[in-house]
mmCIF file of C-alpha atoms in Angstrom:
data_model
loop_
_atom_site.group_PDB
_atom_site.id
_atom_site.type_symbol
_atom_site.label_atom_id
_atom_site.label_comp_id
_atom_site.label_asym_id
_atom_site.label_seq_id
_atom_site.Cartn_x
_atom_site.Cartn_y
_atom_site.Cartn_z
ATOM 1 C CA MET A 1 31.068 -21.450 -11.351
ATOM 2 C CA ASN A 2 28.188 -21.643 -13.807
ATOM 3 C CA HIS A 3 24.670 -21.546 -12.472
ATOM 4 C CA LEU A 4 23.131 -22.543 -15.817
ATOM 5 C CA ASP A 5 25.111 -25.713 -16.646
ATOM 6 C CA ASN A 6 22.591 -28.157 -15.189
ATOM 7 C CA LEU A 7 19.591 -26.593 -16.923
ATOM 8 C CA SER A 8 18.063 -27.407 -20.277
ATOM 9 C CA ASP A 9 18.547 -24.868 -23.044
ATOM 10 C CA ILE A 10 14.967 -23.637 -22.628
ATOM 11 C CA ASP A 11 15.230 -23.293 -18.843
ATOM 12 C CA ALA A 12 18.624 -21.583 -19.130
ATOM 13 C CA ALA A 13 17.212 -19.075 -21.622
ATOM 14 C CA ASN A 14 14.259 -18.402 -19.297
ATOM 15 C CA VAL A 15 16.568 -17.843 -16.327
ATOM 16 C CA VAL A 16 18.619 -15.329 -18.325
ATOM 17 C CA ARG A 17 15.407 -13.590 -19.405
ATOM 18 C CA CYS A 18 14.237 -13.394 -15.785
ATOM 19 C CA ALA A 19 17.643 -12.179 -14.580
ATOM 20 C CA ARG A 20 17.675 -9.407 -17.182
ATOM 21 C CA THR A 21 14.152 -8.378 -16.214
ATOM 22 C CA LEU A 22 15.042 -8.220 -12.515
ATOM 23 C CA LEU A 23 18.118 -6.094 -13.238
ATOM 24 C CA ARG A 24 15.898 -3.683 -15.170
ATOM 25 C CA ARG A 25 12.972 -3.856 -12.719
ATOM 26 C CA PRO A 26 14.315 -4.810 -9.270
ATOM 27 C CA LEU A 27 10.789 -4.494 -7.852
ATOM 28 C CA LEU A 28 8.774 -6.748 -10.159
ATOM 29 C CA ARG A 29 5.072 -7.100 -9.432
ATOM 30 C CA SER A 30 2.258 -8.854 -11.212
ATOM 31 C CA GLU A 31 0.337 -5.623 -11.956
ATOM 32 C CA GLY A 32 3.375 -3.689 -13.170
ATOM 33 C CA PRO A 33 5.548 -3.635 -16.315
ATOM 34 C CA ASP A 34 6.761 -7.113 -17.336
ATOM 35 C CA GLY A 35 4.553 -8.541 -14.599
ATOM 36 C CA GLU A 36 3.677 -11.518 -16.802
ATOM 37 C CA LEU A 37 7.183 -12.868 -16.084
ATOM 38 C CA LEU A 38 6.591 -13.090 -12.335
ATOM 39 C CA SER A 39 5.328 -16.673 -12.545
ATOM 40 C CA LEU A 40 8.480 -17.617 -14.462
ATOM 41 C CA VAL A 41 10.641 -15.871 -11.849
ATOM 42 C CA TYR A 42 8.793 -17.776 -9.116
ATOM 43 C CA ARG A 43 9.384 -21.072 -10.914
ATOM 44 C CA HIS A 44 13.136 -20.463 -11.236
ATOM 45 C CA ARG A 45 13.534 -18.587 -7.953
ATOM 46 C CA ALA A 46 16.132 -20.962 -6.458
ATOM 47 C CA VAL A 47 18.440 -20.726 -9.482
ATOM 48 C CA LEU A 48 17.963 -16.953 -9.715
ATOM 49 C CA GLN A 49 18.694 -16.467 -6.023
ATOM 50 C CA ASP A 50 21.913 -18.484 -6.332
ATOM 51 C CA LEU A 51 22.899 -16.648 -9.524
ATOM 52 C CA PHE A 52 22.493 -13.164 -8.070
ATOM 53 C CA ALA A 53 24.082 -14.098 -4.760
ATOM 54 C CA GLY A 54 27.059 -15.781 -6.409
ATOM 55 C CA LEU A 55 27.779 -13.341 -9.223
ATOM 56 C CA LEU A 56 26.809 -9.997 -7.694
ATOM 57 C CA GLY A 57 26.230 -10.562 -3.995
ATOM 58 C CA TYR A 58 22.603 -9.431 -4.367
ATOM 59 C CA ARG A 59 19.722 -10.809 -2.303
ATOM 60 C CA LEU A 60 16.555 -11.802 -4.154
ATOM 61 C CA VAL A 61 13.161 -12.172 -2.436
ATOM 62 C CA VAL A 62 10.456 -13.876 -4.504
ATOM 63 C CA GLU A 63 6.794 -14.060 -3.480
ATOM 64 C CA ARG A 64 3.671 -14.901 -5.445
ATOM 65 C CA ARG A 65 2.769 -11.197 -5.828
ATOM 66 C CA PHE A 66 6.193 -9.684 -6.327
ATOM 67 C CA ALA A 67 9.934 -10.222 -6.598
ATOM 68 C CA ARG A 68 12.460 -7.857 -5.049
ATOM 69 C CA LEU A 69 16.117 -7.737 -6.051
ATOM 70 C CA TYR A 70 18.146 -5.921 -3.411
ATOM 71 C CA LYS A 71 20.889 -4.111 -5.313
ATOM 72 C CA SER A 72 23.759 -2.180 -3.801
ATOM 73 C CA GLY A 73 23.481 1.576 -3.443
ATOM 74 C CA PRO A 74 25.320 3.833 -5.903
ATOM 75 C CA GLY A 75 27.276 5.651 -3.195
ATOM 76 C CA ASN A 76 28.242 9.141 -4.333
ATOM 77 C CA ASP A 77 27.386 8.330 -7.955
ATOM 78 C CA ASP A 78 24.186 10.185 -8.833
ATOM 79 C CA THR A 79 23.972 8.917 -12.439
ATOM 80 C CA ARG A 80 21.841 5.911 -11.438
ATOM 81 C CA GLY A 81 18.912 7.930 -10.130
ATOM 82 C CA VAL A 82 15.402 8.058 -11.572
ATOM 83 C CA LEU A 83 15.453 10.590 -14.404
ATOM 84 C CA SER A 84 12.253 12.295 -13.262
ATOM 85 C CA MET A 85 13.461 12.781 -9.684
ATOM 86 C CA SER A 86 15.451 15.776 -8.494
ATOM 87 C CA PRO A 87 17.491 15.751 -5.260
ATOM 88 C CA ARG A 88 14.577 17.552 -3.634
ATOM 89 C CA GLY A 89 12.245 14.860 -4.917
ATOM 90 C CA TYR A 90 14.398 12.200 -3.268
ATOM 91 C CA ALA A 91 14.228 14.118 0.007
ATOM 92 C CA TYR A 92 10.434 14.024 -0.194
ATOM 93 C CA LEU A 93 10.571 10.324 -1.109
ATOM 94 C CA ALA A 94 12.498 9.569 2.082
ATOM 95 C CA LEU A 95 10.073 11.653 4.149
ATOM 96 C CA THR A 96 7.080 9.932 2.536
ATOM 97 C CA LEU A 97 8.443 6.458 3.302
ATOM 98 C CA ALA A 98 8.999 7.464 6.916
ATOM 99 C CA VAL A 99 5.419 8.743 7.186
ATOM 100 C CA LEU A 100 3.856 5.722 5.454
ATOM 101 C CA THR A 101 5.309 3.245 7.961
ATOM 102 C CA GLY A 102 2.859 4.431 10.606
ATOM 103 C CA ILE A 103 -0.143 5.603 8.627
ATOM 104 C CA GLY A 104 -2.079 2.349 8.068
ATOM 105 C CA ARG A 105 -3.526 1.016 4.817
ATOM 106 C CA GLN A 106 -5.526 4.033 3.670
ATOM 107 C CA THR A 107 -5.255 7.771 3.990
ATOM 108 C CA LEU A 108 -6.433 10.969 2.388
ATOM 109 C CA LEU A 109 -3.935 12.742 0.169
ATOM 110 C CA SER A 110 -4.331 15.970 2.138
ATOM 111 C CA ARG A 111 -3.483 14.190 5.388
ATOM 112 C CA LEU A 112 -0.497 12.451 3.805
ATOM 113 C CA VAL A 113 0.854 15.775 2.539
ATOM 114 C CA ALA A 114 0.328 17.385 5.953
ATOM 115 C CA ASP A 115 2.156 14.510 7.660
ATOM 116 C CA ILE A 116 5.055 14.789 5.197
ATOM 117 C CA ARG A 117 5.410 18.502 5.894
ATOM 118 C CA SER A 118 5.245 17.831 9.615
ATOM 119 C CA ALA A 119 7.981 15.207 9.303
ATOM 120 C CA ALA A 120 10.091 17.690 7.325
ATOM 121 C CA ALA A 121 9.686 20.285 10.075
ATOM 122 C CA GLU A 122 10.706 17.741 12.752
ATOM 123 C CA THR A 123 13.906 16.935 10.883
ATOM 124 C CA GLY A 124 14.739 20.590 10.268
ATOM 125 C CA ILE A 125 13.962 20.533 6.534
ATOM 126 C CA ASP A 126 12.368 23.671 5.145
ATOM 127 C CA ALA A 127 9.334 22.715 3.013
ATOM 128 C CA PRO A 128 7.606 25.890 1.763
ATOM 129 C CA ASP A 129 4.316 25.682 -0.107
ATOM 130 C CA ASP A 130 5.478 26.870 -3.520
ATOM 131 C CA ILE A 131 5.363 25.478 -7.045
ATOM 132 C CA GLY A 132 8.878 24.019 -6.922
ATOM 133 C CA GLU A 133 8.163 22.123 -3.706
ATOM 134 C CA ARG A 134 4.835 20.890 -5.040
ATOM 135 C CA ARG A 135 6.485 19.481 -8.144
ATOM 136 C CA ALA A 136 9.180 17.732 -6.092
ATOM 137 C CA LEU A 137 6.584 16.232 -3.743
ATOM 138 C CA THR A 138 4.394 15.202 -6.682
ATOM 139 C CA ALA A 139 7.356 13.471 -8.334
ATOM 140 C CA ALA A 140 8.002 11.482 -5.149
ATOM 141 C CA LEU A 141 4.372 10.421 -4.810
ATOM 142 C CA ARG A 142 4.029 9.602 -8.516
ATOM 143 C CA HIS A 143 7.149 7.432 -8.242
ATOM 144 C CA LEU A 144 5.571 5.448 -5.403
ATOM 145 C CA VAL A 145 2.400 5.081 -7.493
ATOM 146 C CA SER A 146 4.463 3.727 -10.403
ATOM 147 C CA LEU A 147 6.058 1.176 -8.046
ATOM 148 C CA GLY A 148 2.658 0.012 -6.813
ATOM 149 C CA VAL A 149 3.321 1.093 -3.225
ATOM 150 C CA LEU A 150 0.551 3.706 -3.456
ATOM 151 C CA HIS A 151 -2.780 3.095 -5.207
ATOM 152 C CA GLU A 152 -5.127 5.900 -6.219
ATOM 153 C CA THR A 153 -8.390 4.405 -4.936
ATOM 154 C CA GLU A 154 -10.429 7.565 -5.535
ATOM 155 C CA GLY A 155 -9.081 10.640 -7.267
ATOM 156 C CA SER A 156 -5.456 10.897 -8.341
ATOM 157 C CA VAL A 157 -2.093 12.370 -7.463
ATOM 158 C CA ALA A 158 -2.193 15.007 -10.185
ATOM 159 C CA GLN A 159 0.673 17.162 -11.378
ATOM 160 C CA ASP A 160 -0.501 20.024 -9.160
ATOM 161 C CA VAL A 161 -1.025 17.596 -6.311
ATOM 162 C CA LEU A 162 -1.768 19.699 -3.280
ATOM 163 C CA PRO A 163 -5.051 21.471 -4.127
ATOM 164 C CA GLN A 164 -6.786 18.197 -5.023
ATOM 165 C CA GLU A 165 -8.131 15.461 -2.785
ATOM 166 C CA ALA A 166 -7.768 11.714 -3.243
ATOM 167 C CA LEU A 167 -8.104 8.494 -1.273
ATOM 168 C CA ILE A 168 -4.793 6.629 -1.217
ATOM 169 C CA THR A 169 -4.351 2.932 -0.430
ATOM 170 C CA ILE A 170 -0.919 1.736 0.734
ATOM 171 C CA ASP A 171 0.452 -1.675 -0.185
ATOM 172 C CA THR A 172 2.219 -2.370 3.094
ATOM 173 C CA ASP A 173 3.836 -5.580 1.780
ATOM 174 C CA LEU A 174 5.630 -3.695 -0.989
ATOM 175 C CA LEU A 175 6.378 -0.786 1.342
ATOM 176 C CA GLY A 176 8.277 -3.150 3.627
ATOM 177 C CA GLN A 177 10.405 -4.367 0.720
ATOM 178 C CA LEU A 178 11.263 -0.977 -0.732
ATOM 179 C CA VAL A 179 14.251 0.241 1.296
ATOM 180 C CA THR A 180 17.450 -1.701 0.614
ATOM 181 C CA GLY A 181 19.960 0.157 2.776
ATOM 182 C CA PRO A 182 20.599 -0.975 6.390
ATOM 183 C CA VAL A 183 18.692 1.871 8.037
ATOM 184 C CA GLY A 184 18.986 0.313 11.497
ATOM 185 C CA GLU A 185 22.787 0.231 11.326
ATOM 186 C CA ALA A 186 23.296 3.761 10.023
ATOM 187 C CA THR A 187 24.186 6.568 12.396
ATOM 188 C CA SER A 188 23.769 9.381 9.849
ATOM 189 C CA PRO A 189 22.560 9.905 6.270
ATOM 190 C CA ALA A 190 26.145 9.824 4.988
ATOM 191 C CA HIS A 191 26.764 6.600 6.898
ATOM 192 C CA LEU A 192 23.649 5.046 5.341
ATOM 193 C CA VAL A 193 24.882 5.905 1.829
ATOM 194 C CA GLU A 194 28.257 4.358 2.677
ATOM 195 C CA LEU A 195 26.743 1.171 4.125
ATOM 196 C CA ALA A 196 24.329 0.716 1.220
ATOM 197 C CA ALA A 197 27.226 0.880 -1.261
ATOM 198 C CA ARG A 198 29.319 -1.776 0.492
ATOM 199 C CA PRO A 199 30.770 -4.467 -1.802
ATOM 200 C CA GLY A 200 29.365 -7.970 -1.634
ATOM 201 C CA PRO A 201 30.813 -10.921 0.297
ATOM 202 C CA ARG A 202 33.502 -11.485 -2.352
ATOM 203 C CA GLY A 203 34.838 -7.974 -2.093
ATOM 204 C CA ILE A 204 36.642 -6.832 -5.238
ATOM 205 C CA GLU A 205 35.017 -9.449 -7.460
ATOM 206 C CA HIS A 206 31.479 -8.375 -6.549
ATOM 207 C CA ALA A 207 32.328 -4.665 -6.522
ATOM 208 C CA VAL A 208 33.775 -4.674 -10.042
ATOM 209 C CA ARG A 209 31.122 -6.947 -11.502
ATOM 210 C CA ARG A 210 28.387 -4.721 -10.076
ATOM 211 C CA ARG A 211 29.975 -1.744 -11.802
ATOM 212 C CA LEU A 212 30.054 -3.605 -15.104
ATOM 213 C CA VAL A 213 26.395 -4.591 -14.845
ATOM 214 C CA GLU A 214 25.009 -1.334 -13.462
ATOM 215 C CA THR A 215 26.924 1.351 -15.390
ATOM 216 C CA PRO A 216 27.377 1.851 -19.138
ATOM 217 C CA LEU A 217 31.158 2.286 -19.019
ATOM 218 C CA VAL A 218 33.783 1.308 -16.459
ATOM 219 C CA LEU A 219 37.086 3.166 -16.805
ATOM 220 C CA TYR A 220 40.229 1.847 -15.131
ATOM 221 C CA ALA A 221 41.060 5.384 -14.062
ATOM 222 C CA ASP A 222 37.832 5.553 -12.045
ATOM 223 C CA LEU A 223 38.494 2.310 -10.136
ATOM 224 C CA PRO A 224 40.696 1.798 -7.072
ATOM 225 C CA ASP A 225 44.046 0.289 -8.058
ATOM 226 C CA GLU A 226 43.250 -3.207 -6.787
ATOM 227 C CA GLN A 227 39.898 -3.293 -8.630
ATOM 228 C CA ALA A 228 41.462 -2.033 -11.879
ATOM 229 C CA GLU A 229 44.175 -4.697 -11.655
ATOM 230 C CA TRP A 230 41.602 -7.456 -11.002
ATOM 231 C CA LEU A 231 39.529 -6.374 -14.017
ATOM 232 C CA ARG A 232 42.579 -6.313 -16.315
ATOM 233 C CA ARG A 233 43.479 -9.857 -15.255
ATOM 234 C CA ASN A 234 39.935 -11.194 -15.650
ATOM 235 C CA GLN A 235 38.664 -9.371 -18.728
ATOM 236 C CA ARG A 236 38.142 -12.464 -20.858
ATOM 237 C CA LYS A 237 36.452 -14.513 -18.152
ATOM 238 C CA GLU A 238 34.141 -11.656 -17.166
ATOM 239 C CA THR A 239 33.201 -11.068 -20.796
ATOM 240 C CA ALA A 240 32.002 -14.645 -21.185
ATOM 241 C CA LEU A 241 30.303 -14.631 -17.790
ATOM 242 C CA LEU A 242 28.283 -11.445 -18.330
ATOM 243 C CA GLU A 243 27.177 -12.554 -21.783
ATOM 244 C CA GLN A 244 26.045 -15.974 -20.581
ATOM 245 C CA ALA A 245 24.285 -14.832 -17.402
ATOM 246 C CA PHE A 246 22.788 -11.493 -18.485
ATOM 247 C CA GLY A 247 23.088 -11.299 -22.275
ATOM 248 C CA LEU A 248 25.551 -8.396 -22.115
ATOM 249 C CA HIS A 249 28.193 -7.842 -24.784
ATOM 250 C CA THR A 250 31.430 -6.278 -23.586
ATOM 251 C CA GLU A 251 33.995 -4.193 -25.420
ATOM 252 C CA CYS A 252 37.463 -4.067 -23.864
ATOM 253 C CA ARG A 253 39.574 -1.005 -24.589
ATOM 254 C CA VAL A 254 42.743 0.488 -23.210
ATOM 255 C CA GLU A 255 40.667 2.930 -21.150
ATOM 256 C CA GLY A 256 38.268 0.381 -19.682
ATOM 257 C CA VAL A 257 35.348 -1.944 -20.377
ATOM 258 C CA LEU A 258 31.976 -1.174 -21.925
ATOM 259 C CA ALA A 259 29.088 -3.564 -21.200
ATOM 260 C CA ALA A 260 26.336 -3.084 -23.790
ATOM 261 C CA ASP A 261 22.926 -4.648 -24.139
ATOM 262 C CA PRO A 262 22.226 -5.395 -27.815
ATOM 263 C CA GLU A 263 18.479 -5.290 -27.102
ATOM 264 C CA ASP A 264 18.639 -1.902 -25.304
ATOM 265 C CA PHE A 265 16.490 -3.322 -22.488
ATOM 266 C CA LEU A 266 18.802 -3.008 -19.502
ATOM 267 C CA THR A 267 19.114 0.746 -19.554
ATOM 268 C CA ASP A 268 16.794 3.698 -19.099
ATOM 269 C CA LEU A 269 19.322 5.908 -20.878
ATOM 270 C CA SER A 270 19.809 5.169 -24.564
ATOM 271 C CA PHE A 271 22.774 6.510 -26.495
ATOM 272 C CA PRO A 272 22.836 7.148 -29.384
ATOM 273 C CA GLY A 273 19.207 8.191 -29.366
ATOM 274 C CA VAL A 274 16.599 9.971 -31.442
ATOM 275 C CA SER A 275 16.091 13.052 -29.293
ATOM 276 C CA THR A 276 17.581 16.433 -30.161
ATOM 277 C CA VAL A 277 19.992 16.265 -27.226
ATOM 278 C CA ALA A 278 21.157 12.730 -28.050
ATOM 279 C CA ARG A 279 21.733 13.516 -31.733
ATOM 280 C CA ILE A 280 23.573 16.768 -31.072
ATOM 281 C CA THR A 281 25.712 15.011 -28.461
ATOM 282 C CA LEU A 282 26.603 12.325 -30.986
ATOM 283 C CA LEU A 283 27.447 14.814 -33.741
ATOM 284 C CA ALA A 284 29.499 16.918 -31.322
ATOM 285 C CA LEU A 285 31.869 14.071 -30.424
ATOM 286 C CA PRO A 286 34.270 14.431 -33.400
ATOM 287 C CA ASP A 287 34.931 18.092 -32.561
ATOM 288 C CA LEU A 288 35.271 17.338 -28.851
ATOM 289 C CA LEU A 289 37.613 14.362 -29.228
ATOM 290 C CA GLY A 290 39.772 15.082 -32.252
ATOM 291 C CA SER A 291 41.513 12.210 -34.050
ATOM 292 C CA GLU A 292 42.012 8.742 -32.583
ATOM 293 C CA ASP A 293 45.621 7.602 -32.795
ATOM 294 C CA GLU A 294 48.211 5.878 -30.639
ATOM 295 C CA ASP A 295 49.371 9.131 -29.071
ATOM 296 C CA ALA A 296 45.876 10.432 -28.323
ATOM 297 C CA PRO A 297 45.209 11.138 -24.622
ATOM 298 C CA THR A 298 42.838 8.916 -22.651
ATOM 299 C CA ARG A 299 40.866 12.030 -21.721
ATOM 300 C CA HIS A 300 40.205 15.239 -23.631
ATOM 301 C CA VAL A 301 39.688 18.428 -21.650
ATOM 302 C CA VAL A 302 36.997 20.595 -23.246
ATOM 303 C CA THR A 303 36.091 24.066 -22.041
ATOM 304 C CA VAL A 304 32.504 25.202 -21.688
ATOM 305 C CA GLU A 305 33.168 27.840 -24.359
ATOM 306 C CA ARG A 306 34.232 25.130 -26.788
ATOM 307 C CA LEU A 307 31.130 23.105 -25.967
ATOM 308 C CA ARG A 308 28.942 26.125 -26.671
ATOM 309 C CA GLU A 309 30.768 26.767 -29.931
ATOM 310 C CA VAL A 310 30.310 23.173 -31.147
ATOM 311 C CA CYS A 311 26.633 23.025 -30.150
ATOM 312 C CA ALA A 312 25.934 26.419 -31.706
ATOM 313 C CA GLY A 313 27.594 25.302 -34.930
ATOM 314 C CA LEU A 314 25.418 22.201 -35.169
ATOM 315 C CA VAL A 315 22.269 24.216 -34.490
ATOM 316 C CA GLU A 316 23.230 26.657 -37.227
ATOM 317 C CA ASP A 317 24.311 23.993 -39.712
ATOM 318 C CA TYR A 318 21.169 21.878 -39.438
ATOM 319 C CA PRO A 319 18.450 24.309 -38.295
ATOM 320 C CA ALA A 320 15.496 22.177 -39.379
ATOM 321 C CA ALA A 321 16.690 19.020 -37.588
ATOM 322 C CA TRP A 322 16.288 20.080 -33.956
ATOM 323 C CA SER A 323 13.549 20.777 -31.456
ATOM 324 C CA LYS A 324 12.898 24.515 -31.198
ATOM 325 C CA GLN A 325 12.920 24.479 -27.388
ATOM 326 C CA PHE A 326 16.647 23.673 -27.474
ATOM 327 C CA THR A 327 17.682 25.770 -30.453
ATOM 328 C CA ASP A 328 16.147 28.824 -28.771
ATOM 329 C CA ASP A 329 18.015 28.182 -25.501
ATOM 330 C CA LEU A 330 21.674 27.375 -26.146
ATOM 331 C CA ASP A 331 22.580 27.341 -22.437
ATOM 332 C CA ARG A 332 19.985 24.662 -21.778
ATOM 333 C CA LEU A 333 21.190 22.643 -24.763
ATOM 334 C CA VAL A 334 24.810 22.691 -23.573
ATOM 335 C CA ALA A 335 23.701 21.686 -20.062
ATOM 336 C CA GLU A 336 21.645 18.771 -21.408
ATOM 337 C CA VAL A 337 24.487 17.573 -23.666
ATOM 338 C CA THR A 338 27.035 17.553 -20.840
ATOM 339 C CA GLU A 339 24.543 15.856 -18.495
ATOM 340 C CA LEU A 340 23.996 13.068 -21.026
ATOM 341 C CA LEU A 341 27.749 12.559 -21.406
ATOM 342 C CA ARG A 342 28.130 12.549 -17.625
ATOM 343 C CA ARG A 343 25.360 10.004 -17.062
ATOM 344 C CA MET A 344 26.871 7.772 -19.736
ATOM 345 C CA GLY A 345 30.202 7.855 -17.898
ATOM 346 C CA LEU A 346 31.854 9.616 -20.819
ATOM 347 C CA ALA A 347 32.532 12.988 -19.195
ATOM 348 C CA VAL A 348 33.512 14.349 -15.797
ATOM 349 C CA ARG A 349 33.249 17.969 -14.703
ATOM 350 C CA LEU A 350 36.547 19.448 -13.524
ATOM 351 C CA ASP A 351 37.043 21.928 -10.701
ATOM 352 C CA ASP A 352 37.539 24.830 -13.119
ATOM 353 C CA GLY A 353 34.218 24.130 -14.861
ATOM 354 C CA ALA A 354 35.703 22.424 -17.920
ATOM 355 C CA TRP A 355 34.770 18.875 -18.904
ATOM 356 C CA SER A 356 37.045 15.851 -19.213
ATOM 357 C CA VAL A 357 35.723 13.628 -22.021
ATOM 358 C CA SER A 358 36.840 9.992 -22.144
ATOM 359 C CA ALA A 359 38.563 8.715 -25.279
ATOM 360 C CA ALA A 360 36.233 5.702 -25.059
ATOM 361 C CA ALA A 361 33.639 7.916 -26.749
ATOM 362 C CA HIS A 362 35.510 7.304 -30.026
ATOM 363 C CA ARG A 363 33.385 4.160 -30.500
ATOM 364 C CA TRP A 364 30.375 6.385 -31.239
ATOM 365 C CA LEU A 365 32.034 8.769 -33.700
ATOM 366 C CA PRO A 366 29.440 9.505 -36.403
ATOM 367 C CA SER A 367 29.502 10.885 -39.917
ATOM 368 C CA PRO A 368 26.506 13.085 -40.737
ATOM 369 C CA ASP A 369 24.596 12.468 -43.947
ATOM 370 C CA GLY A 370 24.989 15.221 -46.507
ATOM 371 C CA ASP A 371 26.274 18.749 -46.152
ATOM 372 C CA PRO A 372 25.058 21.350 -43.684
ATOM 373 C CA GLU A 373 21.977 23.124 -44.948
ATOM 374 C CA ARG A 374 23.640 26.521 -44.780
ATOM 375 C CA GLU A 375 26.405 25.323 -47.132
ATOM 376 C CA ARG A 376 24.115 23.855 -49.735
ATOM 377 C CA GLU A 377 23.817 26.026 -52.781
ATOM 378 C CA GLN A 378 20.268 26.264 -53.948
ATOM 379 C CA PRO A 379 20.067 25.863 -57.741
ATOM 380 C CA GLU A 380 18.723 28.721 -59.747
ATOM 381 C CA PRO A 381 15.106 28.122 -60.706
ATOM 382 C CA VAL A 382 14.700 26.974 -64.308
ATOM 383 C CA VAL A 383 12.179 29.011 -66.268
ATOM 384 C CA VAL A 384 10.425 26.870 -68.857
ATOM 385 C CA GLN A 385 9.031 28.739 -71.825
ATOM 386 C CA GLU A 386 5.511 27.575 -72.444
ATOM 387 C CA VAL A 387 5.057 26.507 -76.087
ATOM 388 C CA PRO A 388 1.451 26.331 -77.340
ATOM 389 C CA SER A 389 0.500 22.858 -78.380
ATOM 390 C CA TRP A 390 -1.083 22.039 -81.737
ATOM 391 C CA SER A 391 -4.878 21.917 -81.873
ATOM 392 C CA LEU A 392 -7.340 20.305 -84.217
ATOM 393 C CA PHE A 393 -9.050 23.673 -84.451
ATOM 394 C CA ASP A 394 -5.972 25.666 -85.411
ATOM 395 C CA GLU A 395 -6.876 25.771 -89.084
ATOM 396 C CA GLU A 396 -10.409 27.044 -88.381
ATOM 397 C CA ASN A 397 -8.894 30.282 -87.109
ATOM 398 C CA VAL A 398 -6.781 30.876 -90.196
ATOM 399 C CA SER A 399 -8.223 33.708 -92.265
#
């Protein structure tokens, strides 16, 4: 089944561009990022709706003002969350959405905050007025502002949100499109998470293909047996399909399948990267993985002590290369490195606190330029004897 066969080359390329944009921005609106593509999405809406429904089992709603791609929920996988949102921030996001459904089109920020705290009290959630809670609530409100659900008509939702006042306008059309999970069917929060993560109508096919599109790395060991077997049988076909429909390039290894975007557009988590954490993570891989040979294990168990030792060595070897906020706090650096590996699907925390690093990380093994700064021998300074130059007036001074 190919949804692009009957299109011209130009139209097919535009459909792929729109599909990639919707995967990256499932709530696409004219005033938001990449909003200039909304008219193109509207033009090709029938093809896009068939493509997403057929390949991934996703529902796509397209209006003149916005397009909404209803993805599946991540289930118990927390690596697909918004980077700026903590679990507490997500709790406030859910409370805010519940409050907004009955608040009308405009409200004062102070009233909205009071209603959110009241809703928290009704559900038995403790919401003290301290700096941590303010930051979590601010993150939730700022996220809704970034989505266009809330508009700062007068004033703003500042970082220290609660002491300030602002007039907030609610886009009720977008608000109604925001929640993807079947809230009406769920009997509990856990049940809602389970229902939202259900596979599409084609079962295994949709479930596996969603994993390939939505996560950086899919390991056979992390899939149920029937899904792993299906992916092994269909590797070649899926490779061609994902490249044609979404511009993804896949790498098939013994451990699993990596779906990479050569344009780095379809991810909010780049690796390798230019930050201190990303570079140290990259340089740490050789010491964490060892050599790659036929007898190498598919996973390498690394203790926290070993992680600290490797990170400390890199900080000491290249002291001028890193951000001071991380070099001064080794515990934070180790935590950030392991979190990056976890979000990339390259590491899993074990019950004893150690980390299991996938052998698939061998594809990123680097070789640093030059020698560590501490091992470079500084040459002895060369003292140049200053020799007076000849002057036209030299002879005048001869007695």
